[in-house]
Amino acid sequence: MKKLLLLFVFINVVAFGQKQKMAVNPIKTAVIQSVDKHQQELISVSDKIWAYAETALRENKSSKELADYAEAQGFRLKRGVAGMPTAFTAEYGSGKPIIGIMGEFDALPGISQKAQPTKEALNPGAAGHGCGHNLFGAGSLGAAVAIKELMQQGKLKGTVRFYGTPAEESVGGKIYMARDGLFADLDVCLDWHPDVEIAASTQSSQAMVDFIVEFKGKAAHAAADPWNGRSAVDGLEAFTDGVNMLREHVRPSVRMHYAIMSGGDVPNVVPEYAKIWMWVRDSKREGVETVFSRVKEIAQGAAMIAGVEARVTVQTGDYELLVNRTGASALQKNLEILGPINYTAEEIAFAKKIQEVQGGEQIGLDGKIHPLKETQEHPTGGSTDVGDISWIVPEITLIATTAPPNTAWHGWSVVACGGMSIGHKGMVLAAKSLAMTMVDLFENEQLRKDVRTEFEQRKGSHVYKAYIPEGPPPLPIGK
Ligand SMILES: [Zn+2]
């Protein structure tokens, strides 16, 4: 009986699979074909940005590469928005609905790497795309271009807007764009991120605050008259002592990390200045606020201990991401229509070599389409300025495989895979599945309403207020 039942289920699944394949919306077939048609161009854009490897707010060539491509495709460009020369929007169509899609393109300092499975810098000391943002930008733009082509043919109505969002790895470019109201008129926004698996994301991200604490004391000869001095480094040390005691009394979801930026120059002068850069994270913004107010008190207490002054300056901060399960479910269906990424023997060998070098289990790549996961409200791991956008407009996030599991993220192997076919395949899947989901959003008013309802429920009465300080974005000085 059991065997019979299993057989029956199997036949049904196969029949369903075939039926599903045949029933694909022709407009979705058209966006898939559009991405295929532009595939080589998208790869070329991505590879150029990969080679430029420009860091936060210095992404001049990378931003231009994407913006010029969008302009050549017929998009209306606004360059240098929100006070950042590398931020831009590219729009096509008119009227409602307005569907946005974001693309990043900044690299990480110091991790230049060749597109090979062993560690070797392309340009020693230079930056590298250890978070795959070269693929992120080009893939999202590819999706926008596919939608534009359907609008051109009169098959979709509304506006598609690509956001060229700089400086995700520091500063938080999207937050400045949000402050200028650039996301305010959107119905829904989409994005994706390179990863080690494919998923319609139902995982939040961590809220965080990024700040500097400076200590000002009084210099003196360290042997002749130390009693006339007040050490700023004493203040800094008392501060880190306090922070490390606080660790015992925070929730398990809290993360605190710091780097000492300035700690005196020479031992024989009582240091008059010290500086520490710190992040506090938690799975919810309220948790960050609670810990951050304790940390500010510790800074004042430490200053009192050392007889110096302390000053705390907020640089930026991210909200946690508001998951939109309704939107993720729509994306999931499109991933299932597309099916898994198939890798060649060479690609699997490339991945396994990386795993061997990094001492991880040699399991190759994960190109599968997994079932939609449970919503994760309290994730460990990173923060993103996409979180801020998700409090302004319903946000749908995809993750797609561009590197093997058991890989050190923000590391050389992610750079390596992002500059070759493993990364390209993830980018193409992202462009297709996001474009298909945009088709759903343009065509299906009820889906837009349902996505909006879930967003309003999750947001509740909270009024979004960015962490960034008043004034223009902190543009880098010099080269
Ligand atoms: Zn990233």
CSV table of C-alpha atoms and ligand atoms in Angstrom, one decimal:
chain,number,residue,atom,x,y,z
A,1,MET,CA,0.0,0.0,0.0
A,2,LYS,CA,2.7,2.4,1.0
A,3,LYS,CA,4.7,1.6,-2.2
A,4,LEU,CA,1.6,2.2,-4.3
A,5,LEU,CA,1.0,5.5,-2.7
A,6,LEU,CA,4.6,6.6,-3.3
A,7,LEU,CA,4.3,5.6,-7.0
A,8,PHE,CA,1.1,7.6,-7.3
A,9,VAL,CA,2.7,10.7,-5.7
A,10,PHE,CA,5.7,10.4,-8.0
A,11,ILE,CA,3.6,10.3,-11.2
A,12,ASN,CA,1.6,13.3,-9.9
A,13,VAL,CA,4.8,15.3,-9.3
A,14,VAL,CA,6.1,14.6,-12.7
A,15,ALA,CA,2.7,15.5,-14.3
A,16,PHE,CA,2.7,18.7,-12.3
A,17,GLY,CA,6.2,19.5,-13.3
A,18,GLN,CA,5.3,19.1,-17.0
A,19,LYS,CA,2.1,21.1,-16.6
A,20,GLN,CA,4.0,23.8,-14.8
A,21,LYS,CA,6.6,24.0,-17.6
A,22,MET,CA,3.9,24.3,-20.2
A,23,ALA,CA,1.9,26.9,-18.3
A,24,VAL,CA,4.8,29.4,-18.0
A,25,ASN,CA,3.5,32.9,-18.7
A,26,PRO,CA,4.8,33.9,-22.2
A,27,ILE,CA,5.9,37.3,-20.8
A,28,LYS,CA,8.1,35.4,-18.3
A,29,THR,CA,9.5,33.3,-21.2
A,30,ALA,CA,10.2,36.6,-22.9
A,31,VAL,CA,12.2,38.0,-20.0
A,32,ILE,CA,14.2,34.8,-19.8
A,33,GLN,CA,15.0,35.1,-23.5
A,34,SER,CA,15.9,38.8,-23.0
A,35,VAL,CA,18.5,37.9,-20.3
A,36,ASP,CA,19.9,35.2,-22.5
A,37,LYS,CA,20.2,37.6,-25.3
A,38,HIS,CA,22.1,40.2,-23.2
A,39,GLN,CA,24.0,37.6,-21.2
A,40,GLN,CA,27.4,38.3,-22.8
A,41,GLU,CA,27.0,42.0,-22.3
A,42,LEU,CA,26.1,41.5,-18.6
A,43,ILE,CA,29.1,39.2,-18.1
A,44,SER,CA,31.3,41.8,-19.7
A,45,VAL,CA,29.9,44.6,-17.5
A,46,SER,CA,30.4,42.4,-14.4
A,47,ASP,CA,33.9,41.4,-15.4
A,48,LYS,CA,35.0,45.0,-15.9
A,49,ILE,CA,33.7,46.0,-12.5
A,50,TRP,CA,35.4,42.9,-11.1
A,51,ALA,CA,38.7,44.1,-12.5
A,52,TYR,CA,38.2,47.8,-11.5
A,53,ALA,CA,37.6,46.6,-7.9
A,54,GLU,CA,36.8,50.1,-6.5
A,55,THR,CA,36.0,50.6,-2.8
A,56,ALA,CA,33.2,52.6,-1.2
A,57,LEU,CA,32.4,55.9,-2.9
A,58,ARG,CA,35.5,55.6,-5.1
A,59,GLU,CA,33.5,53.4,-7.6
A,60,ASN,CA,33.8,55.9,-10.4
A,61,LYS,CA,34.6,53.5,-13.3
A,62,SER,CA,32.2,50.8,-12.0
A,63,SER,CA,29.3,53.2,-11.5
A,64,LYS,CA,29.9,54.7,-15.0
A,65,GLU,CA,30.1,51.2,-16.5
A,66,LEU,CA,26.6,50.3,-15.2
A,67,ALA,CA,25.1,53.8,-15.9
A,68,ASP,CA,26.4,54.0,-19.4
A,69,TYR,CA,25.1,50.5,-20.2
A,70,ALA,CA,21.6,51.5,-18.8
A,71,GLU,CA,21.7,54.8,-20.9
A,72,ALA,CA,22.6,52.9,-24.0
A,73,GLN,CA,19.6,50.6,-23.4
A,74,GLY,CA,17.3,53.7,-23.4
A,75,PHE,CA,16.9,54.3,-19.6
A,76,ARG,CA,16.6,57.9,-18.3
A,77,LEU,CA,19.6,58.5,-16.1
A,78,LYS,CA,20.1,60.6,-13.0
A,79,ARG,CA,23.7,60.5,-12.1
A,80,GLY,CA,25.3,61.7,-8.9
A,81,VAL,CA,22.2,61.6,-6.8
A,82,ALA,CA,22.0,62.0,-3.0
A,83,GLY,CA,25.3,63.9,-2.9
A,84,MET,CA,27.3,60.9,-4.1
A,85,PRO,CA,29.0,61.1,-7.5
A,86,THR,CA,28.7,57.3,-7.9
A,87,ALA,CA,25.0,57.0,-6.9
A,88,PHE,CA,22.5,57.0,-9.8
A,89,THR,CA,19.1,56.0,-10.8
A,90,ALA,CA,18.1,54.7,-14.3
A,91,GLU,CA,14.4,54.7,-15.2
A,92,TYR,CA,12.2,53.4,-18.0
A,93,GLY,CA,8.5,53.7,-18.6
A,94,SER,CA,5.9,55.9,-16.9
A,95,GLY,CA,3.3,55.9,-14.3
A,96,LYS,CA,2.3,53.3,-11.7
A,97,PRO,CA,3.2,50.8,-10.6
A,98,ILE,CA,6.8,51.7,-10.0
A,99,ILE,CA,9.0,48.7,-9.3
A,100,GLY,CA,12.6,49.3,-8.1
A,101,ILE,CA,15.6,47.0,-8.2
A,102,MET,CA,19.0,47.8,-6.6
A,103,GLY,CA,22.5,47.0,-7.7
A,104,GLU,CA,25.7,47.4,-5.7
A,105,PHE,CA,29.2,47.6,-7.2
A,106,ASP,CA,31.8,48.4,-4.4
A,107,ALA,CA,34.7,46.2,-3.6
A,108,LEU,CA,36.6,45.4,-0.4
A,109,PRO,CA,40.1,46.7,0.3
A,110,GLY,CA,43.2,44.5,0.3
A,111,ILE,CA,41.8,41.2,-1.2
A,112,SER,CA,42.8,41.4,-4.8
A,113,GLN,CA,42.7,37.9,-6.3
A,114,LYS,CA,43.0,36.2,-9.7
A,115,ALA,CA,40.1,34.1,-11.1
A,116,GLN,CA,41.9,30.9,-10.0
A,117,PRO,CA,41.2,28.4,-7.2
A,118,THR,CA,44.5,29.2,-5.3
A,119,LYS,CA,45.3,32.4,-3.5
A,120,GLU,CA,47.3,34.8,-5.6
A,121,ALA,CA,46.6,38.6,-5.9
A,122,LEU,CA,45.8,40.1,-9.2
A,123,ASN,CA,47.2,43.4,-8.0
A,124,PRO,CA,49.0,43.0,-4.7
A,125,GLY,CA,47.5,45.3,-2.0
A,126,ALA,CA,44.6,46.3,-4.2
A,127,ALA,CA,40.9,45.8,-3.5
A,128,GLY,CA,38.8,42.8,-4.7
A,129,HIS,CA,35.2,41.8,-5.0
A,130,GLY,CA,35.0,39.6,-2.0
A,131,CYS,CA,31.3,40.1,-1.6
A,132,GLY,CA,30.5,39.7,-5.3
A,133,HIS,CA,29.0,43.2,-5.8
A,134,ASN,CA,30.3,43.2,-9.4
A,135,LEU,CA,27.7,40.5,-10.1
A,136,PHE,CA,25.1,42.1,-7.9
A,137,GLY,CA,25.1,45.3,-10.0
A,138,ALA,CA,25.2,43.8,-13.4
A,139,GLY,CA,22.6,41.0,-12.6
A,140,SER,CA,20.1,43.5,-11.2
A,141,LEU,CA,20.5,45.8,-14.2
A,142,GLY,CA,20.1,42.8,-16.5
A,143,ALA,CA,16.7,42.2,-14.9
A,144,ALA,CA,15.7,45.8,-15.4
A,145,VAL,CA,16.7,45.7,-19.0
A,146,ALA,CA,14.5,42.6,-19.6
A,147,ILE,CA,11.5,44.5,-18.1
A,148,LYS,CA,12.3,47.5,-20.2
A,149,GLU,CA,12.2,45.5,-23.4
A,150,LEU,CA,8.7,44.2,-22.5
A,151,MET,CA,7.5,47.7,-21.8
A,152,GLN,CA,8.9,48.8,-25.2
A,153,GLN,CA,6.8,46.1,-26.8
A,154,GLY,CA,3.8,47.4,-24.9
A,155,LYS,CA,3.5,44.1,-22.9
A,156,LEU,CA,4.0,45.7,-19.4
A,157,LYS,CA,2.8,49.0,-18.1
A,158,GLY,CA,4.4,51.2,-15.4
A,159,THR,CA,7.9,52.2,-14.4
A,160,VAL,CA,11.0,50.2,-13.8
A,161,ARG,CA,13.8,51.9,-11.9
A,162,PHE,CA,17.3,50.6,-11.3
A,163,TYR,CA,19.2,52.1,-8.3
A,164,GLY,CA,23.0,52.2,-8.6
A,165,THR,CA,23.7,52.1,-4.9
A,166,PRO,CA,27.3,52.8,-3.9
A,167,ALA,CA,29.3,52.1,-0.7
A,168,GLU,CA,27.5,49.1,0.8
A,169,GLU,CA,30.6,47.9,2.6
A,170,SER,CA,31.0,51.1,4.5
A,171,VAL,CA,29.0,54.4,4.8
A,172,GLY,CA,25.8,52.8,3.5
A,173,GLY,CA,25.0,54.6,0.3
A,174,LYS,CA,21.4,53.5,0.2
A,175,ILE,CA,20.7,55.2,3.5
A,176,TYR,CA,21.7,58.6,1.9
A,177,MET,CA,19.5,57.8,-1.1
A,178,ALA,CA,16.7,56.9,1.2
A,179,ARG,CA,17.1,60.2,3.1
A,180,ASP,CA,16.7,62.1,-0.1
A,181,GLY,CA,13.4,60.3,-0.7
A,182,LEU,CA,14.5,58.3,-3.7
A,183,PHE,CA,12.6,55.2,-2.7
A,184,ALA,CA,9.5,57.0,-1.4
A,185,ASP,CA,7.3,56.5,-4.5
A,186,LEU,CA,8.1,52.8,-5.1
A,187,ASP,CA,5.5,50.1,-4.9
A,188,VAL,CA,8.0,47.3,-4.3
A,189,CYS,CA,11.8,47.0,-4.4
A,190,LEU,CA,13.9,44.0,-5.2
A,191,ASP,CA,17.5,43.1,-4.8
A,192,TRP,CA,19.7,40.0,-4.6
A,193,HIS,CA,23.0,39.1,-3.1
A,194,PRO,CA,25.8,36.6,-4.1
A,195,ASP,CA,25.9,33.6,-1.7
A,196,VAL,CA,26.8,30.0,-1.5
A,197,GLU,CA,23.2,28.8,-2.1
A,198,ILE,CA,20.0,29.9,-4.0
A,199,ALA,CA,17.0,31.1,-2.0
A,200,ALA,CA,14.2,33.5,-2.0
A,201,SER,CA,15.4,35.0,1.2
A,202,THR,CA,13.2,34.8,4.3
A,203,GLN,CA,16.0,35.8,6.6
A,204,SER,CA,16.4,39.2,8.3
A,205,SER,CA,19.8,40.9,8.7
A,206,GLN,CA,21.3,42.5,11.8
A,207,ALA,CA,20.7,46.0,12.8
A,208,MET,CA,23.9,47.9,13.7
A,209,VAL,CA,25.5,51.2,14.6
A,210,ASP,CA,28.9,52.2,13.5
A,211,PHE,CA,30.6,54.9,15.6
A,212,ILE,CA,33.9,56.4,16.7
A,213,VAL,CA,35.0,57.1,20.3
A,214,GLU,CA,37.8,59.7,20.7
A,215,PHE,CA,39.7,60.4,23.9
A,216,LYS,CA,41.5,63.7,24.5
A,217,GLY,CA,44.0,64.0,27.3
A,218,LYS,CA,47.0,66.1,28.0
A,219,ALA,CA,50.5,65.3,26.8
A,220,ALA,CA,53.5,65.3,29.1
A,221,HIS,CA,57.0,63.8,29.3
A,222,ALA,CA,56.3,60.2,30.4
A,223,ALA,CA,59.3,60.1,32.8
A,224,ALA,CA,60.1,63.7,33.7
A,225,ASP,CA,56.6,64.9,34.7
A,226,PRO,CA,53.9,62.3,34.0
A,227,TRP,CA,51.8,63.8,36.8
A,228,ASN,CA,51.1,66.7,34.5
A,229,GLY,CA,49.8,64.4,31.8
A,230,ARG,CA,46.4,62.7,31.3
A,231,SER,CA,46.6,59.7,29.0
A,232,ALA,CA,44.0,59.4,26.3
A,233,VAL,CA,45.2,55.8,25.9
A,234,ASP,CA,44.2,55.1,29.5
A,235,GLY,CA,40.8,56.3,28.6
A,236,LEU,CA,40.7,54.0,25.6
A,237,GLU,CA,41.9,51.0,27.6
A,238,ALA,CA,39.3,51.7,30.4
A,239,PHE,CA,36.7,51.9,27.7
A,240,THR,CA,37.6,48.6,26.1
A,241,ASP,CA,37.7,47.0,29.6
A,242,GLY,CA,34.2,48.3,30.2
A,243,VAL,CA,32.9,47.1,26.8
A,244,ASN,CA,34.4,43.6,27.4
A,245,MET,CA,32.7,43.5,30.8
A,246,LEU,CA,29.4,44.5,29.2
A,247,ARG,CA,29.7,41.4,26.9
A,248,GLU,CA,28.6,39.2,29.8
A,249,HIS,CA,25.4,41.2,30.2
A,250,VAL,CA,24.0,41.5,26.7
A,251,ARG,CA,21.6,39.2,24.8
A,252,PRO,CA,23.2,36.4,22.8
A,253,SER,CA,22.2,38.1,19.6
A,254,VAL,CA,24.4,41.1,20.3
A,255,ARG,CA,27.8,41.5,18.6
A,256,MET,CA,30.3,44.1,19.5
A,257,HIS,CA,33.6,44.6,17.6
A,258,TYR,CA,36.2,47.3,17.5
A,259,ALA,CA,39.5,48.4,15.9
A,260,ILE,CA,41.9,50.7,17.6
A,261,MET,CA,42.7,53.5,15.1
A,262,SER,CA,45.0,55.6,17.2
A,263,GLY,CA,46.7,54.7,20.4
A,264,GLY,CA,49.6,57.1,21.0
A,265,ASP,CA,52.8,57.6,19.0
A,266,VAL,CA,55.7,56.8,21.2
A,267,PRO,CA,56.0,55.4,24.8
A,268,ASN,CA,57.9,58.3,26.2
A,269,VAL,CA,55.1,60.8,25.7
A,270,VAL,CA,51.9,60.6,27.6
A,271,PRO,CA,49.4,60.3,24.7
A,272,GLU,CA,47.0,63.1,24.4
A,273,TYR,CA,44.8,61.5,21.7
A,274,ALA,CA,43.3,58.0,21.2
A,275,LYS,CA,40.6,56.8,18.8
A,276,ILE,CA,38.6,53.6,18.5
A,277,TRP,CA,36.2,52.5,15.8
A,278,MET,CA,33.4,50.3,17.0
A,279,TRP,CA,30.2,48.5,15.7
A,280,VAL,CA,27.3,47.2,17.9
A,281,ARG,CA,24.9,44.8,16.2
A,282,ASP,CA,21.8,43.0,17.3
A,283,SER,CA,18.9,41.3,15.4
A,284,LYS,CA,16.6,44.3,16.1
A,285,ARG,CA,17.2,48.0,16.1
A,286,GLU,CA,15.8,48.4,19.7
A,287,GLY,CA,18.5,45.9,20.9
A,288,VAL,CA,21.2,48.0,19.3
A,289,GLU,CA,19.8,51.2,20.9
A,290,THR,CA,19.9,49.6,24.4
A,291,VAL,CA,23.5,48.4,24.1
A,292,PHE,CA,24.6,51.6,22.4
A,293,SER,CA,23.4,53.8,25.2
A,294,ARG,CA,25.3,51.6,27.7
A,295,VAL,CA,28.4,51.9,25.5
A,296,LYS,CA,28.1,55.7,25.5
A,297,GLU,CA,27.9,55.6,29.3
A,298,ILE,CA,31.0,53.4,29.4
A,299,ALA,CA,32.9,56.0,27.3
A,300,GLN,CA,32.0,58.7,29.8
A,301,GLY,CA,33.0,56.5,32.7
A,302,ALA,CA,36.3,55.6,31.1
A,303,ALA,CA,37.0,59.3,30.5
A,304,MET,CA,36.3,60.0,34.2
A,305,ILE,CA,38.7,57.2,35.2
A,306,ALA,CA,41.5,58.6,33.1
A,307,GLY,CA,40.8,62.3,33.7
A,308,VAL,CA,40.3,62.8,29.9
A,309,GLU,CA,37.4,63.7,27.6
A,310,ALA,CA,35.5,61.3,25.5
A,311,ARG,CA,33.5,62.0,22.4
A,312,VAL,CA,31.2,59.6,20.6
A,313,THR,CA,30.4,60.2,16.9
A,314,VAL,CA,27.9,58.0,15.0
A,315,GLN,CA,29.1,57.3,11.4
A,316,THR,CA,26.3,55.2,10.1
A,317,GLY,CA,24.0,52.3,11.0
A,318,ASP,CA,21.7,49.8,9.4
A,319,TYR,CA,18.2,48.7,10.2
A,320,GLU,CA,17.4,45.0,10.4
A,321,LEU,CA,15.8,43.7,7.2
A,322,LEU,CA,12.0,43.4,7.2
A,323,VAL,CA,11.3,40.0,5.6
A,324,ASN,CA,8.4,39.9,3.1
A,325,ARG,CA,7.3,36.4,2.9
A,326,THR,CA,4.6,37.1,0.3
A,327,GLY,CA,7.1,38.6,-2.0
A,328,ALA,CA,9.6,35.7,-1.3
A,329,SER,CA,6.9,33.2,-2.1
A,330,ALA,CA,6.4,34.8,-5.6
A,331,LEU,CA,10.1,34.7,-6.2
A,332,GLN,CA,10.3,31.1,-5.0
A,333,LYS,CA,7.8,30.0,-7.7
A,334,ASN,CA,9.9,31.6,-10.4
A,335,LEU,CA,13.1,29.9,-9.1
A,336,GLU,CA,11.2,26.6,-9.3
A,337,ILE,CA,10.2,27.4,-12.9
A,338,LEU,CA,13.9,28.2,-13.8
A,339,GLY,CA,15.3,25.1,-12.0
A,340,PRO,CA,18.8,24.5,-10.6
A,341,ILE,CA,22.1,25.8,-11.9
A,342,ASN,CA,24.0,23.0,-13.6
A,343,TYR,CA,27.8,23.2,-13.3
A,344,THR,CA,30.4,21.7,-15.5
A,345,ALA,CA,33.0,19.3,-14.3
A,346,GLU,CA,35.6,22.1,-14.5
A,347,GLU,CA,33.5,24.4,-12.3
A,348,ILE,CA,33.0,21.7,-9.7
A,349,ALA,CA,36.7,20.9,-9.7
A,350,PHE,CA,37.4,24.7,-9.3
A,351,ALA,CA,35.1,24.8,-6.3
A,352,LYS,CA,36.5,21.6,-4.7
A,353,LYS,CA,40.1,22.9,-5.1
A,354,ILE,CA,39.1,26.1,-3.2
A,355,GLN,CA,37.5,23.9,-0.5
A,356,GLU,CA,40.7,21.8,-0.3
A,357,VAL,CA,42.9,24.9,0.0
A,358,GLN,CA,40.6,26.4,2.7
A,359,GLY,CA,40.4,23.1,4.6
A,360,GLY,CA,36.7,22.6,4.1
A,361,GLU,CA,34.8,19.6,3.1
A,362,GLN,CA,35.1,19.1,-0.7
A,363,ILE,CA,31.4,19.2,-1.6
A,364,GLY,CA,31.5,21.3,-4.7
A,365,LEU,CA,28.7,23.8,-5.5
A,366,ASP,CA,25.1,24.1,-4.4
A,367,GLY,CA,23.0,25.1,-7.4
A,368,LYS,CA,19.8,23.5,-6.1
A,369,ILE,CA,16.5,25.2,-5.6
A,370,HIS,CA,15.6,24.5,-2.0
A,371,PRO,CA,12.1,24.8,-0.6
A,372,LEU,CA,11.2,28.2,0.9
A,373,LYS,CA,12.7,28.3,4.4
A,374,GLU,CA,11.1,29.4,7.7
A,375,THR,CA,11.3,33.1,8.4
A,376,GLN,CA,14.4,33.9,10.4
A,377,GLU,CA,13.8,37.0,12.5
A,378,HIS,CA,17.0,36.8,14.6
A,379,PRO,CA,19.8,35.9,12.2
A,380,THR,CA,23.4,35.8,13.1
A,381,GLY,CA,25.8,37.2,10.5
A,382,GLY,CA,26.0,40.4,8.7
A,383,SER,CA,24.2,43.7,8.3
A,384,THR,CA,23.2,45.5,5.1
A,385,ASP,CA,21.8,48.9,4.2
A,386,VAL,CA,19.1,47.0,2.2
A,387,GLY,CA,17.6,46.8,5.7
A,388,ASP,CA,16.9,50.5,5.7
A,389,ILE,CA,15.1,50.3,2.4
A,390,SER,CA,12.9,47.5,3.7
A,391,TRP,CA,11.4,49.9,6.2
A,392,ILE,CA,10.5,52.3,3.4
A,393,VAL,CA,9.1,50.0,0.8
A,394,PRO,CA,8.3,46.2,0.7
A,395,GLU,CA,11.6,44.5,-0.2
A,396,ILE,CA,12.1,41.1,-1.9
A,397,THR,CA,15.5,39.6,-1.6
A,398,LEU,CA,17.1,36.8,-3.5
A,399,ILE,CA,20.4,35.1,-2.7
A,400,ALA,CA,22.1,33.1,-5.5
A,401,THR,CA,25.1,30.9,-5.6
A,402,THR,CA,28.3,32.6,-6.9
A,403,ALA,CA,30.8,30.7,-4.7
A,404,PRO,CA,31.1,27.3,-3.1
A,405,PRO,CA,30.0,26.5,0.5
A,406,ASN,CA,32.9,26.2,3.1
A,407,THR,CA,34.3,29.4,1.7
A,408,ALA,CA,35.6,32.4,3.8
A,409,TRP,CA,33.2,35.1,2.7
A,410,HIS,CA,34.8,38.6,2.1
A,411,GLY,CA,37.8,36.5,1.1
A,412,TRP,CA,39.9,35.7,-1.9
A,413,SER,CA,37.9,32.7,-3.1
A,414,VAL,CA,34.7,34.7,-3.4
A,415,VAL,CA,36.7,37.2,-5.5
A,416,ALA,CA,38.0,34.3,-7.6
A,417,CYS,CA,34.6,32.8,-8.3
A,418,GLY,CA,33.1,36.2,-9.0
A,419,GLY,CA,35.4,36.7,-12.0
A,420,MET,CA,34.6,33.4,-13.8
A,421,SER,CA,31.7,31.2,-14.9
A,422,ILE,CA,30.6,30.1,-11.4
A,423,GLY,CA,29.8,33.8,-10.5
A,424,HIS,CA,28.4,34.5,-14.0
A,425,LYS,CA,25.9,31.6,-13.7
A,426,GLY,CA,24.6,32.9,-10.4
A,427,MET,CA,24.3,36.4,-11.8
A,428,VAL,CA,22.3,35.1,-14.8
A,429,LEU,CA,19.9,33.2,-12.6
A,430,ALA,CA,19.5,36.3,-10.5
A,431,ALA,CA,18.7,38.5,-13.5
A,432,LYS,CA,16.1,36.0,-14.8
A,433,SER,CA,14.3,35.2,-11.5
A,434,LEU,CA,14.2,38.8,-10.4
A,435,ALA,CA,12.8,39.9,-13.9
A,436,MET,CA,10.2,37.1,-13.7
A,437,THR,CA,9.1,38.3,-10.2
A,438,MET,CA,8.9,41.9,-11.5
A,439,VAL,CA,6.6,40.6,-14.2
A,440,ASP,CA,4.4,39.2,-11.5
A,441,LEU,CA,4.5,42.5,-9.6
A,442,PHE,CA,3.6,44.5,-12.7
A,443,GLU,CA,0.8,42.3,-13.9
A,444,ASN,CA,-0.8,41.3,-10.6
A,445,GLU,CA,-2.3,44.1,-8.6
A,446,GLN,CA,-3.4,41.7,-5.8
A,447,LEU,CA,0.1,40.5,-5.3
A,448,ARG,CA,1.3,44.1,-4.9
A,449,LYS,CA,-1.5,44.7,-2.4
A,450,ASP,CA,-0.6,41.5,-0.4
A,451,VAL,CA,3.1,42.4,-0.4
A,452,ARG,CA,2.2,45.9,0.9
A,453,THR,CA,-0.2,44.5,3.6
A,454,GLU,CA,2.6,42.2,5.0
A,455,PHE,CA,5.0,45.1,4.9
A,456,GLU,CA,2.6,47.4,6.9
A,457,GLN,CA,2.0,44.6,9.4
A,458,ARG,CA,5.7,44.0,10.0
A,459,LYS,CA,6.6,47.7,10.2
A,460,GLY,CA,3.8,48.5,12.6
A,461,SER,CA,3.8,52.1,13.9
A,462,HIS,CA,7.6,52.4,13.8
A,463,VAL,CA,8.7,55.6,12.0
A,464,TYR,CA,11.9,55.1,10.1
A,465,LYS,CA,14.8,57.3,11.0
A,466,ALA,CA,18.2,56.7,9.6
A,467,TYR,CA,21.3,56.5,11.8
A,468,ILE,CA,23.4,58.7,9.5
A,469,PRO,CA,24.4,62.1,10.7
A,470,GLU,CA,23.1,65.4,9.3
A,471,GLY,CA,25.0,66.8,6.3
A,472,PRO,CA,26.4,65.4,3.1
A,473,PRO,CA,27.8,61.8,2.8
A,474,PRO,CA,31.4,61.4,3.9
A,475,LEU,CA,33.1,61.5,0.5
A,476,PRO,CA,36.7,60.2,0.5
A,477,ILE,CA,39.5,62.7,0.2
A,478,GLY,CA,42.2,62.2,-2.4
A,479,LYS,CA,42.6,59.1,-4.5
B,1,ZN,ZN,27.7,42.3,0.1
